[in-house]
CSV table of C-alpha atoms and ligand atoms in Angstrom, one decimal:
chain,number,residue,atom,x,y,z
A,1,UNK,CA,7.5,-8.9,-17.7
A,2,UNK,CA,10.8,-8.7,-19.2
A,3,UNK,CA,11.5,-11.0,-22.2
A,4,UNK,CA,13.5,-13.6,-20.9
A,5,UNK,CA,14.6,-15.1,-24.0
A,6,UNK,CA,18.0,-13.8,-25.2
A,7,UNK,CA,17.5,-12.7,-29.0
A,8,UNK,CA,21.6,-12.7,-29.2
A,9,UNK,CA,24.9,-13.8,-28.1
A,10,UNK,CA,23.0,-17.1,-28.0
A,11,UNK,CA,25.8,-19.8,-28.6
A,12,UNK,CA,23.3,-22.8,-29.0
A,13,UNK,CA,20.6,-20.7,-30.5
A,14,UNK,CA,20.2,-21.5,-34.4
A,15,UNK,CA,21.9,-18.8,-36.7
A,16,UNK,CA,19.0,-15.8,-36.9
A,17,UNK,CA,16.8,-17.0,-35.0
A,18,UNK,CA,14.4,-13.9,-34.1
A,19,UNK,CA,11.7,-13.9,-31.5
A,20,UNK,CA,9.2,-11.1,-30.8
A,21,UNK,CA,6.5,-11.0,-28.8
A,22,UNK,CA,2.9,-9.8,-30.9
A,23,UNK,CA,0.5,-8.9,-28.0
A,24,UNK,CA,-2.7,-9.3,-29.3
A,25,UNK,CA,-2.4,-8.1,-32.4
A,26,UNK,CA,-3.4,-11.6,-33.6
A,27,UNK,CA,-5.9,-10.8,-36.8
A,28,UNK,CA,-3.0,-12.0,-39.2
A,29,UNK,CA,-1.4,-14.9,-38.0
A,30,UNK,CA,0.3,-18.1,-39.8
A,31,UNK,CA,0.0,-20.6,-37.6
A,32,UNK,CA,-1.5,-22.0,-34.7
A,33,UNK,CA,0.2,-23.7,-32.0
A,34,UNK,CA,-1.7,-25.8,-28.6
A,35,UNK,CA,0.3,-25.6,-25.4
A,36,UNK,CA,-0.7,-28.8,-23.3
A,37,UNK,CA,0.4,-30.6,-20.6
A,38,UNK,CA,-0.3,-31.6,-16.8
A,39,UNK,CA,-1.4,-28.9,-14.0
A,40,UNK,CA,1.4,-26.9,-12.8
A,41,UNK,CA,4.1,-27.8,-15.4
A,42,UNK,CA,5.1,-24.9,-16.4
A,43,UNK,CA,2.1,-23.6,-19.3
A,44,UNK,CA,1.7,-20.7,-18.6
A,45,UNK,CA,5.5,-19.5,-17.8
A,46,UNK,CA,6.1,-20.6,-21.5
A,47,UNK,CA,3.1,-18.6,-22.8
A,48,UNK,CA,3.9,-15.5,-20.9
A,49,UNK,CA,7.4,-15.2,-22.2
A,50,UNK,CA,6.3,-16.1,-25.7
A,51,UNK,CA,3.4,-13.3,-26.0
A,52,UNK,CA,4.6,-11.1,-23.2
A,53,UNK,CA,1.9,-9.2,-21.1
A,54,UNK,CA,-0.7,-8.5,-23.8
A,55,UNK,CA,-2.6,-11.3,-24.0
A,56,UNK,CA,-6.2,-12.2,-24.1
A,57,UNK,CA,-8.3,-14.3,-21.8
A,58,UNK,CA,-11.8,-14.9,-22.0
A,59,UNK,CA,-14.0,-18.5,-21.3
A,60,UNK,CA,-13.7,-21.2,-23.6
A,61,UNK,CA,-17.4,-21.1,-25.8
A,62,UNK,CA,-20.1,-22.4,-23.4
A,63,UNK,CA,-17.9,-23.6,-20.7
A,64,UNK,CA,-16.3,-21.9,-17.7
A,65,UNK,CA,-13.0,-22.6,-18.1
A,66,UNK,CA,-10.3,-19.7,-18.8
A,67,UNK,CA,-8.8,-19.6,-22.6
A,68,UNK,CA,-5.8,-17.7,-23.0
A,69,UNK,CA,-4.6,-16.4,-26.4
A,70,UNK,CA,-1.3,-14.4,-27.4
A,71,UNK,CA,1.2,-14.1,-30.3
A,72,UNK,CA,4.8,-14.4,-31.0
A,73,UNK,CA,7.0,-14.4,-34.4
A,74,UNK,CA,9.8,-16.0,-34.9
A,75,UNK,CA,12.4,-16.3,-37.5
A,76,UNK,CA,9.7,-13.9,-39.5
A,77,UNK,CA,6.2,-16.5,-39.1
A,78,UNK,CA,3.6,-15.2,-36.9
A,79,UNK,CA,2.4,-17.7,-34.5
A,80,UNK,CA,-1.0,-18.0,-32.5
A,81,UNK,CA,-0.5,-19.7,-29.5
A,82,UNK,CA,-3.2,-21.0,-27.1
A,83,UNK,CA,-3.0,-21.6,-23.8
A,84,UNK,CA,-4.9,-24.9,-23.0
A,85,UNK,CA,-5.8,-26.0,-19.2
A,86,UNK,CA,-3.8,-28.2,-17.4
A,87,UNK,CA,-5.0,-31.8,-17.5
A,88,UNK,CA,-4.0,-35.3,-16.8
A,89,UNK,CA,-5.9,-37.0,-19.6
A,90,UNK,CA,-7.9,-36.2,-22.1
A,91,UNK,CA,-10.5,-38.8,-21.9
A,92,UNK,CA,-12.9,-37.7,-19.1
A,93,UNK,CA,-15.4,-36.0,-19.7
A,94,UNK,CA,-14.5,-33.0,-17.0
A,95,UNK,CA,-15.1,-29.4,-18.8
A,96,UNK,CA,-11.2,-28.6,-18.6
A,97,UNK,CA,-10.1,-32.1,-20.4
A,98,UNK,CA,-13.4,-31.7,-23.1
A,99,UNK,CA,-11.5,-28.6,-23.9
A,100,UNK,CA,-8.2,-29.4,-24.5
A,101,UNK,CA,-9.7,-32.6,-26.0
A,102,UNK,CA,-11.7,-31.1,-28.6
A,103,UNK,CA,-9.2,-28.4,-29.1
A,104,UNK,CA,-6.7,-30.8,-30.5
A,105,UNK,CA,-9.2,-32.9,-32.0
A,106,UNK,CA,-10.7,-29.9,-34.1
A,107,UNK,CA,-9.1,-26.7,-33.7
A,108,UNK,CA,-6.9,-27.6,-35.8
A,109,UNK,CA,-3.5,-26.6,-34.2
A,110,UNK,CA,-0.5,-26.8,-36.5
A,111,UNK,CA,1.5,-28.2,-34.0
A,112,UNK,CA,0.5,-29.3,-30.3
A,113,UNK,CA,3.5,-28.7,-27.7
A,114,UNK,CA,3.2,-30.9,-24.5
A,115,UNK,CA,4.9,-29.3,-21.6
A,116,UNK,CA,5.8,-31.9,-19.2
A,117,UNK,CA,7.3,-32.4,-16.1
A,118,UNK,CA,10.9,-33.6,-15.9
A,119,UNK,CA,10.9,-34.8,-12.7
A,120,UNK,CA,7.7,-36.5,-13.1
A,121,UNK,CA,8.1,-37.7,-16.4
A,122,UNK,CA,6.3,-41.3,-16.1
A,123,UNK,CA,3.3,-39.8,-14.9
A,124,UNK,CA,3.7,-37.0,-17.7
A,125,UNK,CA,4.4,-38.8,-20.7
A,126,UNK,CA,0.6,-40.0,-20.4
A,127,UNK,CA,-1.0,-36.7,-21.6
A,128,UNK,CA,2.1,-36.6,-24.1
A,129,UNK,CA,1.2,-40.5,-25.4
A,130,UNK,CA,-2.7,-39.3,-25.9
A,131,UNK,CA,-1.7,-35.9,-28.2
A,132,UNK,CA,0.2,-38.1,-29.9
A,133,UNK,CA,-2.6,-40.5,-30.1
A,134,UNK,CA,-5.0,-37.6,-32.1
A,135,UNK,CA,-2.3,-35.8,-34.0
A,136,UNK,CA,1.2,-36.3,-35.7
A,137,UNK,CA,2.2,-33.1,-34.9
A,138,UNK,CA,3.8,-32.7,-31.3
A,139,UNK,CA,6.6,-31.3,-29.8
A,140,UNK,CA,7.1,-32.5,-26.1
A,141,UNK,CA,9.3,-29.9,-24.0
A,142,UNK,CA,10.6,-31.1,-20.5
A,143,UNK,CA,10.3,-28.4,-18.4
A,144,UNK,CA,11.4,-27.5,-14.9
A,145,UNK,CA,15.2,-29.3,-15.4
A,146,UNK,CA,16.5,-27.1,-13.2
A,147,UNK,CA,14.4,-28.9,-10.6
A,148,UNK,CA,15.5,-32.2,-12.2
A,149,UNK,CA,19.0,-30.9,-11.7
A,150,UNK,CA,18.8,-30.3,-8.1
A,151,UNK,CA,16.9,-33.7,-7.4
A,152,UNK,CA,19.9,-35.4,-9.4
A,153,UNK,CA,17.2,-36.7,-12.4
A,154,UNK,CA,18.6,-37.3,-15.3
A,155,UNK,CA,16.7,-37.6,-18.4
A,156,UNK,CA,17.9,-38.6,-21.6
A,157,UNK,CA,16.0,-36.3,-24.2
A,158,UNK,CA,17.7,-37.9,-26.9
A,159,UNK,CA,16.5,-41.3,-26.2
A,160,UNK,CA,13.4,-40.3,-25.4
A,161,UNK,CA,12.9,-38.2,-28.4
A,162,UNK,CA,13.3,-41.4,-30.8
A,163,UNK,CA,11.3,-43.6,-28.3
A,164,UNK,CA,8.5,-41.0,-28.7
A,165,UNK,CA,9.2,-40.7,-32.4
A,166,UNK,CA,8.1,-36.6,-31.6
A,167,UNK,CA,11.1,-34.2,-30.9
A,168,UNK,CA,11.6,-34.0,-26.9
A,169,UNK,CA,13.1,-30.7,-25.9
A,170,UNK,CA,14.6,-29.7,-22.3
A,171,UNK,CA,13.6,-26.2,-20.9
A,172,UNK,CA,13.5,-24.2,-18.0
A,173,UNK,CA,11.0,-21.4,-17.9
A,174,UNK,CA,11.8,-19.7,-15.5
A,175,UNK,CA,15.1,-19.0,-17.3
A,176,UNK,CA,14.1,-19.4,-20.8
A,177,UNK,CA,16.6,-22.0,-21.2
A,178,UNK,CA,16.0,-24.0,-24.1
A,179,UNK,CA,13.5,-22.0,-25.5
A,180,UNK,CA,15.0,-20.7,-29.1
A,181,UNK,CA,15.8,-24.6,-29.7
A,182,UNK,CA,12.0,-25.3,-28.6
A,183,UNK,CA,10.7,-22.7,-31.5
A,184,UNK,CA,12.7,-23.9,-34.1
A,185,UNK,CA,11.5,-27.1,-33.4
A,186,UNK,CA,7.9,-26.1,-33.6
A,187,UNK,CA,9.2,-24.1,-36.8
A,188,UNK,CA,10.5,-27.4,-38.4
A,189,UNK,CA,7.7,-29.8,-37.5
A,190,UNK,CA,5.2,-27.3,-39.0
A,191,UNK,CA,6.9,-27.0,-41.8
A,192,UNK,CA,7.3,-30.7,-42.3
A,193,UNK,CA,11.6,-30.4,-41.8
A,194,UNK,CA,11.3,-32.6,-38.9
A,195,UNK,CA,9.1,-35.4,-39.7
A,196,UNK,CA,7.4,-37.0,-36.9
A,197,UNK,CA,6.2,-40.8,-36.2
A,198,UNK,CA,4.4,-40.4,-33.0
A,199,UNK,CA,5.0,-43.9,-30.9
A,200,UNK,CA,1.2,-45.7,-31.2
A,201,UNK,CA,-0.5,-48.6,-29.4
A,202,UNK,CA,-1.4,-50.5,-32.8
A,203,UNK,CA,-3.0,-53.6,-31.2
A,204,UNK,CA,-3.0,-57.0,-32.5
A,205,UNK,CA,-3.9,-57.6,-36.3
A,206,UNK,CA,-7.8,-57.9,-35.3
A,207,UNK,CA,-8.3,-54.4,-33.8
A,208,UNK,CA,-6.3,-52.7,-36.9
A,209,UNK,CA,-8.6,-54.3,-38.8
A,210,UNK,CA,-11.5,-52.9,-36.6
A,211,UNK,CA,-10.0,-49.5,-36.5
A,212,UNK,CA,-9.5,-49.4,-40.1
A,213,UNK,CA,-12.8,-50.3,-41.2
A,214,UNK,CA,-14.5,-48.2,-38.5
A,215,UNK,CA,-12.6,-45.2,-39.4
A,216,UNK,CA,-13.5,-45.6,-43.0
A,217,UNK,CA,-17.3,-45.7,-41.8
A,218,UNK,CA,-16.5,-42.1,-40.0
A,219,UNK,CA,-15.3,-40.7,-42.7
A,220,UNK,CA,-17.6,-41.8,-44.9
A,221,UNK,CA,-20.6,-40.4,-42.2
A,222,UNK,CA,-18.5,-36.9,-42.1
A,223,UNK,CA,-16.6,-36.2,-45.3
A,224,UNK,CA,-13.2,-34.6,-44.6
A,225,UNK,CA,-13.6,-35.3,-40.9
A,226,UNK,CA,-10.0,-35.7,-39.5
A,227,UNK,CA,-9.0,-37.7,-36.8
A,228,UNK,CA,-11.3,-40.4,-37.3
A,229,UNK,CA,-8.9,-42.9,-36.5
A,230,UNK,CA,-9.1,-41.5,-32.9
A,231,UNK,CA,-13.0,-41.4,-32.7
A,232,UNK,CA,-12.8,-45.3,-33.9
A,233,UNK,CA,-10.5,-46.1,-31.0
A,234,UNK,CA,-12.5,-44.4,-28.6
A,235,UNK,CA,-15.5,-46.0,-30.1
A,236,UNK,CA,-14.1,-49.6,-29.8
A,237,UNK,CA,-12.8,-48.6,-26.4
A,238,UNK,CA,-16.6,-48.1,-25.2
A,239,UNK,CA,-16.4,-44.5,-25.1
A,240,UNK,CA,-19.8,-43.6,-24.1
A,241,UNK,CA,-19.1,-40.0,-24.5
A,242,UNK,CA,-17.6,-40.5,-28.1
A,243,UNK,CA,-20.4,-42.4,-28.8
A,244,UNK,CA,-23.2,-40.1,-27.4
A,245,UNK,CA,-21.4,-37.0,-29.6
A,246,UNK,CA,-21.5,-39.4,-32.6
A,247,UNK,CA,-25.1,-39.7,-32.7
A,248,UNK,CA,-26.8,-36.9,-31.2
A,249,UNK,CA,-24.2,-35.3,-34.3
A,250,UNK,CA,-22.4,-33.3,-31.8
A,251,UNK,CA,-19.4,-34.1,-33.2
A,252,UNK,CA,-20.4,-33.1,-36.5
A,253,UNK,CA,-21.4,-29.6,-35.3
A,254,UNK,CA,-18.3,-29.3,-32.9
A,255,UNK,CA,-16.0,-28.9,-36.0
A,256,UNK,CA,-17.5,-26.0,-37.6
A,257,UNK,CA,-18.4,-24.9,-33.9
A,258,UNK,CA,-15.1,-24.7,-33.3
A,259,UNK,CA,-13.3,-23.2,-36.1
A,260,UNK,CA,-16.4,-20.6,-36.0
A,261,UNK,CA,-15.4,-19.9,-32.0
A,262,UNK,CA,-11.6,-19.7,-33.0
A,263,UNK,CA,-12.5,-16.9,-35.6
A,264,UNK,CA,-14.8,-15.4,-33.5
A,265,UNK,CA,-12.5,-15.3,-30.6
A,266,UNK,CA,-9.2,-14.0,-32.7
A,267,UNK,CA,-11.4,-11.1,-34.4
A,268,UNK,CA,-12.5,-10.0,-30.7
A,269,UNK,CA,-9.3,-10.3,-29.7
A,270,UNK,CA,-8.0,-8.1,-32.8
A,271,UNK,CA,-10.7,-5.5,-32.4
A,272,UNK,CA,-9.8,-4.9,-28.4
A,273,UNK,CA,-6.0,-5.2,-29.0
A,274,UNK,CA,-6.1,-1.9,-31.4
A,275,UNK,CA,-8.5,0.0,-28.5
B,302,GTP,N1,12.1,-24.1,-11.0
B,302,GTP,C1,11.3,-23.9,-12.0
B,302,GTP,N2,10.0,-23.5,-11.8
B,302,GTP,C2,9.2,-23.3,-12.9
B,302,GTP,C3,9.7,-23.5,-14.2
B,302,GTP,N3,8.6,-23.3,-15.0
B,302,GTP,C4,7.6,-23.0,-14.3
B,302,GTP,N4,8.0,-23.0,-13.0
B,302,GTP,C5,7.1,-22.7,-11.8
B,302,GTP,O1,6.1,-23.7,-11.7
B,302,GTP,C6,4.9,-23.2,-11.2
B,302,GTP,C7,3.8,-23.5,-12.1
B,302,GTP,O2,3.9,-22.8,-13.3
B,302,GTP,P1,2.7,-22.4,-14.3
B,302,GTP,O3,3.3,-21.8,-15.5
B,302,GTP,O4,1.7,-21.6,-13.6
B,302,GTP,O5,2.2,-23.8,-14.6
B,302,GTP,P2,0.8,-24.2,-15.5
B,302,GTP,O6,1.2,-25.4,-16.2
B,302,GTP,O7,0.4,-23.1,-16.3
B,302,GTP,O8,-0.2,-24.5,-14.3
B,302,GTP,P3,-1.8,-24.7,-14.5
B,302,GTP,O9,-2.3,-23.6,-15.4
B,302,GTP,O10,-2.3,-24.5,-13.1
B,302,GTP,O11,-2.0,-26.1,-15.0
B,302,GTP,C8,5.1,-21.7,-11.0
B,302,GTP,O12,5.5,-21.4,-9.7
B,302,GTP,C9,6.3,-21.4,-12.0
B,302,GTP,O13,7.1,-20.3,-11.6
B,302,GTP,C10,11.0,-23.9,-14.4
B,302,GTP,O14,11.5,-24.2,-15.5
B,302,GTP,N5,11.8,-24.1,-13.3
B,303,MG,MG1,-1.5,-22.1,-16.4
């Protein structure tokens, strides 16, 4: 596949910015990076012109859902970036949706980019509201505005950007439109140059109070755990999975499961990239 993304005689891209694609070779990387979003928004067109070709698929740890794995640099940092399945939610407890779930929740990703819709934003923005929900760190990118375009949708990214308090970036990719303003966003929220306040449901002064002291109970059960604020809110939701995980201590085991399974899956993938 060709690399769509112009590396020059960009007018809007940001001074030096540099993009190359890293194939697998994926053993020394600086940060990871979550691409989520609903079915058919456009996922996978923004990984494939990020890492090119050479990328690695495999199943997810124990499930039989396809993971997808490839590299990129840009502007000289060296970013892993996985390829999560499409999903409407993250709250059921359907293989795909435990994946991208628990992904979020304990992979660790140094910043989560929604892909969404732009001509179905309302129904997108859903997926986009729950990421938001588990991690500050989000970048939503409105895809398919050529489509929006043609339809005569308008969105305002701006507004929607500080409604979201998370950057919201328009793309096509198909074209690669967008796409150099996209990474340097990612860039800049990882690095902490764009701060994000991610738009939260905080409930009346009753449930803060239950969230706060329930989270403090998590954390004291798992020391370091992270994201405990979002295991209290599913707990006082009636999450029966949530719940189960808590204590059968799957969740417990999921963290180290996980960060094991990432290692595991990024050595593989850096042994069979350099056959
Ligand atoms: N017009 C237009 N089509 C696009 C754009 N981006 C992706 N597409 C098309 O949208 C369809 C879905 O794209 P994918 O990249 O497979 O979407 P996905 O999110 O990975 O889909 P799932 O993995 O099935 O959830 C494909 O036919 C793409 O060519 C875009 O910016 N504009
Ligand atoms: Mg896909």
């Amino acid at each position: 596949m060709p690399n769509i993304i112009s590396t020059t005689n960009c007018e809007s891209c940001p001074a030096n910015a540099h993009l190359a694609q890293m194939g697998l070779k994926l053993d020394k990387f600086d940060k990871v990076v979550a691409l989520a979003g609903n079915p058919n928004t456009g996922k996978s067109t923004v990984f494939n012109a990020l890492t090119g070709l050479n990328q690695h698929t495999g199943n997810w740890p124990g499930k039989t859902v396809t993971r997808a794995e490839g590299g990129y640099e840009f502007n000289g940092i060296r970013y892993k970036l996985v390829d999560l399945p499409g999903t409407y939610s993250l709250l059921s407890a359907s293989q795909d949706e435990e994946v991208a779930r628990n992904f979020i929740l304990f992979g660790q990703p140094d910043c989560t980019i929604v892909i969404t819709d732009a001509t179905a934003l309302e129904r997108n923005l859903n997926l986009a509201l729950q990421v938001m929900e588990i991690t500050d760190k989000v970048v939503v990118a409105i895809n398919l505005m050529d489509e929006a375009q043609r339809k005569g949708i308008k969105v305002d990214a701006r507004s929607l950007s500080r409604d979201l308090g998370v950057p919201a970036i328009p793309i096509i990719a198909r074209t690669g439109e967008g796409m150099q303003t996209l990474l340097s966003t990612v860039g800049d929220v990882i690095s902490g140059q764009i701060h994000t306040k991610p738009l939260r449901v905080e409930g009346s002064p009753e449930v803060q109070r239950a969230v706060s002291e329930l989270s403090k109970g998590i954390e004291q059960l798992y020391p370091g755990m992270l994201n405990a604020r979002w295991l209290a809110i599913r707990l006082l939701d009636g999450d029966a999975r949530v719940q189960q995980a808590i204590l059968s201590g799957e969740i417990a085991s999921l963290v180290s499961d996980q960060q094991q399974a990432d290692v595991n899956f990024s050595r593989k993938m850096a042994v069979e990239g350099r056959q």
